[in-house]
Amino acid sequence: MSKPRLLALSGSARRDSLNRKVLAVMARGAEVAGAEVRVVSLGDYPLPLYDGDLEDGQGLPDNAARLQQLFADHDGLLLASPEYNGFFTPLLKNALDWVSRPLPDGSGRPGTVHVRGKPAGITAASPGGLGGIRSLQHTRQYLANLGFLVVPEQMGVSQADKAFTDAGELRDEGVRKAVEGVGAAVARLAMAVRGG
Ligand SMILES: Cc1cc2nc3c(=O)[nH]c(=O)nc-3n(C[C@H](O)[C@H](O)[C@H](O)COP(=O)(O)O)c2cc1C
């Protein structure tokens, strides 16, 4: 059977994003566990703030439809997001809210048909001492509301501004294994969901 395909997203499109570095480690964990991973930046899919009048007038923005298709083409999600005041970021929320809107094919089906029952894994990273863990419960709940199966493993990387080598490797082996472990758990669940 072919490898499960996982989509990897960061809640930050910032050039030097710490979460993007964490996402790369999570992706490697998933790859070692047998998945294929495609890392995508939400910065490449700019979207207006969700606006019902805009949607009524112009339909689903092209980038929202492109993101819906990306979810349709993948078997699961790897996510690393910054914590903003205890929550995941508006960039991520807005993108996924758009994804959840009806497909542009006139069927009236919501975009959640492309994510329902698919595994997801969540991490966060922060220069602070808690590593963004306060946000993870909200990220977990939000993804579950969309229909994802969020694996129990999760990780918040604290002092993330000092946690990486210049080569982008996590210095602490325990932290590295925990982040890789989230990716591996998603890969394993994706294989199990597909029946092997
Ligand atoms: C509006 C805002 C709110 C923030 N709130 C938190 C917070 O609640 N907890 C935290 O640990 N860091 C917080 N931070 C700091 C971020 O963790 C930090 O900017 C981080 O580097 C962002 O992730 P990135 O490097 O992936 O872009 C906040 C930053 C911003 C801009």
PDB file of N, CA, C and O and ligand atoms in Angstrom, residues 12 14 16-20 82-86 125-128 132 134, ligand 1:
ATOM      1  N   SER A  12       2.147  30.111  11.738  1.00  0.00           N
ATOM      2  CA  SER A  12       2.911  31.339  11.520  1.00  0.00           C
ATOM      3  C   SER A  12       3.564  31.280  10.158  1.00  0.00           C
ATOM      4  O   SER A  12       4.204  30.291   9.816  1.00  0.00           O
ATOM      5  N   ARG A  14       5.707  33.648   9.438  1.00  0.00           N
ATOM      6  CA  ARG A  14       6.851  34.525   9.667  1.00  0.00           C
ATOM      7  C   ARG A  14       8.127  33.883   9.112  1.00  0.00           C
ATOM      8  O   ARG A  14       8.329  32.685   9.259  1.00  0.00           O
ATOM      9  N   ASP A  16      11.253  33.794  10.058  1.00  0.00           N
ATOM     10  CA  ASP A  16      12.093  33.032  10.997  1.00  0.00           C
ATOM     11  C   ASP A  16      11.243  32.296  12.031  1.00  0.00           C
ATOM     12  O   ASP A  16      11.677  32.113  13.175  1.00  0.00           O
ATOM     13  N   SER A  17      10.077  31.881  11.622  1.00  0.00           N
ATOM     14  CA  SER A  17       9.139  31.242  12.550  1.00  0.00           C
ATOM     15  C   SER A  17       9.755  30.059  13.300  1.00  0.00           C
ATOM     16  O   SER A  17      10.303  29.132  12.699  1.00  0.00           O
ATOM     17  N   LEU A  18       9.615  30.092  14.612  1.00  0.00           N
ATOM     18  CA  LEU A  18      10.058  28.968  15.444  1.00  0.00           C
ATOM     19  C   LEU A  18       9.151  27.755  15.220  1.00  0.00           C
ATOM     20  O   LEU A  18       9.602  26.609  15.259  1.00  0.00           O
ATOM     21  N   ASN A  19       7.892  28.037  14.989  1.00  0.00           N
ATOM     22  CA  ASN A  19       6.947  26.928  14.787  1.00  0.00           C
ATOM     23  C   ASN A  19       7.220  26.178  13.489  1.00  0.00           C
ATOM     24  O   ASN A  19       7.007  24.972  13.404  1.00  0.00           O
ATOM     25  N   ARG A  20       7.698  26.917  12.497  1.00  0.00           N
ATOM     26  CA  ARG A  20       8.036  26.245  11.247  1.00  0.00           C
ATOM     27  C   ARG A  20       9.185  25.261  11.459  1.00  0.00           C
ATOM     28  O   ARG A  20       9.234  24.201  10.870  1.00  0.00           O
ATOM     29  N   PRO A  82       2.022  29.036  16.782  1.00  0.00           N
ATOM     30  CA  PRO A  82       2.314  29.891  17.926  1.00  0.00           C
ATOM     31  C   PRO A  82       1.072  30.044  18.800  1.00  0.00           C
ATOM     32  O   PRO A  82      -0.056  29.823  18.337  1.00  0.00           O
ATOM     33  N   GLU A  83       1.322  30.439  20.034  1.00  0.00           N
ATOM     34  CA  GLU A  83       0.241  30.798  20.946  1.00  0.00           C
ATOM     35  C   GLU A  83       0.169  32.322  21.007  1.00  0.00           C
ATOM     36  O   GLU A  83       1.167  32.974  21.297  1.00  0.00           O
ATOM     37  N   TYR A  84      -1.002  32.855  20.681  1.00  0.00           N
ATOM     38  CA  TYR A  84      -1.233  34.283  20.834  1.00  0.00           C
ATOM     39  C   TYR A  84      -2.255  34.465  21.949  1.00  0.00           C
ATOM     40  O   TYR A  84      -3.432  34.101  21.778  1.00  0.00           O
ATOM     41  N   ASN A  85      -1.800  34.993  23.069  1.00  0.00           N
ATOM     42  CA  ASN A  85      -2.683  35.212  24.219  1.00  0.00           C
ATOM     43  C   ASN A  85      -3.505  33.964  24.551  1.00  0.00           C
ATOM     44  O   ASN A  85      -4.712  34.026  24.778  1.00  0.00           O
ATOM     45  N   GLY A  86      -2.832  32.852  24.544  1.00  0.00           N
ATOM     46  CA  GLY A  86      -3.442  31.602  24.982  1.00  0.00           C
ATOM     47  C   GLY A  86      -4.178  30.828  23.901  1.00  0.00           C
ATOM     48  O   GLY A  86      -4.684  29.735  24.173  1.00  0.00           O
ATOM     49  N   ALA A 125       5.222  26.235  19.771  1.00  0.00           N
ATOM     50  CA  ALA A 125       6.567  26.649  20.175  1.00  0.00           C
ATOM     51  C   ALA A 125       6.522  28.109  20.574  1.00  0.00           C
ATOM     52  O   ALA A 125       5.819  28.904  19.944  1.00  0.00           O
ATOM     53  N   SER A 126       7.269  28.429  21.632  1.00  0.00           N
ATOM     54  CA  SER A 126       7.281  29.800  22.116  1.00  0.00           C
ATOM     55  C   SER A 126       8.623  30.099  22.764  1.00  0.00           C
ATOM     56  O   SER A 126       9.234  29.210  23.361  1.00  0.00           O
ATOM     57  N   PRO A 127       9.061  31.352  22.681  1.00  0.00           N
ATOM     58  CA  PRO A 127      10.254  31.716  23.430  1.00  0.00           C
ATOM     59  C   PRO A 127       9.998  31.670  24.939  1.00  0.00           C
ATOM     60  O   PRO A 127      10.936  31.675  25.735  1.00  0.00           O
ATOM     61  N   GLY A 128       8.755  31.612  25.342  1.00  0.00           N
ATOM     62  CA  GLY A 128       8.393  31.604  26.761  1.00  0.00           C
ATOM     63  C   GLY A 128       8.563  30.236  27.404  1.00  0.00           C
ATOM     64  O   GLY A 128       8.910  29.250  26.758  1.00  0.00           O
ATOM     65  N   GLY A 132       3.726  27.458  24.731  1.00  0.00           N
ATOM     66  CA  GLY A 132       2.458  27.560  24.002  1.00  0.00           C
ATOM     67  C   GLY A 132       1.441  26.485  24.375  1.00  0.00           C
ATOM     68  O   GLY A 132       0.423  26.322  23.675  1.00  0.00           O
ATOM     69  N   ARG A 134      -0.801  26.353  26.554  1.00  0.00           N
ATOM     70  CA  ARG A 134      -2.186  26.796  26.844  1.00  0.00           C
ATOM     71  C   ARG A 134      -3.046  26.782  25.580  1.00  0.00           C
ATOM     72  O   ARG A 134      -4.249  26.605  25.637  1.00  0.00           O
TER      73      ARG A 134
HETATM   74  C1  LIG B   1      -0.177  38.909  19.614  1.00  0.00           C
HETATM   75  C2  LIG B   1       0.822  37.988  20.248  1.00  0.00           C
HETATM   76  C3  LIG B   1       0.460  37.284  21.367  1.00  0.00           C
HETATM   77  C4  LIG B   1       1.354  36.400  21.969  1.00  0.00           C
HETATM   78  N1  LIG B   1       0.929  35.662  23.041  1.00  0.00           N
HETATM   79  C5  LIG B   1       1.749  34.697  23.532  1.00  0.00           C
HETATM   80  C6  LIG B   1       1.252  33.794  24.513  1.00  0.00           C
HETATM   81  O1  LIG B   1       0.108  33.835  24.944  1.00  0.00           O
HETATM   82  N2  LIG B   1       2.099  32.825  24.963  1.00  0.00           N
HETATM   83  C7  LIG B   1       3.383  32.693  24.483  1.00  0.00           C
HETATM   84  O2  LIG B   1       4.084  31.795  24.916  1.00  0.00           O
HETATM   85  N3  LIG B   1       3.866  33.545  23.546  1.00  0.00           N
HETATM   86  C8  LIG B   1       3.081  34.532  23.054  1.00  0.00           C
HETATM   87  N4  LIG B   1       3.535  35.363  22.054  1.00  0.00           N
HETATM   88  C9  LIG B   1       4.922  35.247  21.589  1.00  0.00           C
HETATM   89  C10 LIG B   1       5.062  34.186  20.504  1.00  0.00           C
HETATM   90  O3  LIG B   1       5.149  32.913  21.113  1.00  0.00           O
HETATM   91  C11 LIG B   1       6.318  34.448  19.689  1.00  0.00           C
HETATM   92  O4  LIG B   1       6.192  35.669  18.981  1.00  0.00           O
HETATM   93  C12 LIG B   1       6.641  33.311  18.726  1.00  0.00           C
HETATM   94  O5  LIG B   1       7.957  33.456  18.263  1.00  0.00           O
HETATM   95  C13 LIG B   1       5.679  33.280  17.557  1.00  0.00           C
HETATM   96  O6  LIG B   1       5.849  32.101  16.831  1.00  0.00           O
HETATM   97  P1  LIG B   1       6.678  32.039  15.451  1.00  0.00           P
HETATM   98  O7  LIG B   1       8.158  32.235  15.838  1.00  0.00           O
HETATM   99  O8  LIG B   1       6.457  30.665  14.938  1.00  0.00           O
HETATM  100  O9  LIG B   1       6.218  33.119  14.554  1.00  0.00           O
HETATM  101  C14 LIG B   1       2.657  36.263  21.447  1.00  0.00           C
HETATM  102  C15 LIG B   1       3.017  36.987  20.305  1.00  0.00           C
HETATM  103  C16 LIG B   1       2.117  37.824  19.704  1.00  0.00           C
HETATM  104  C17 LIG B   1       2.512  38.553  18.436  1.00  0.00           C
END
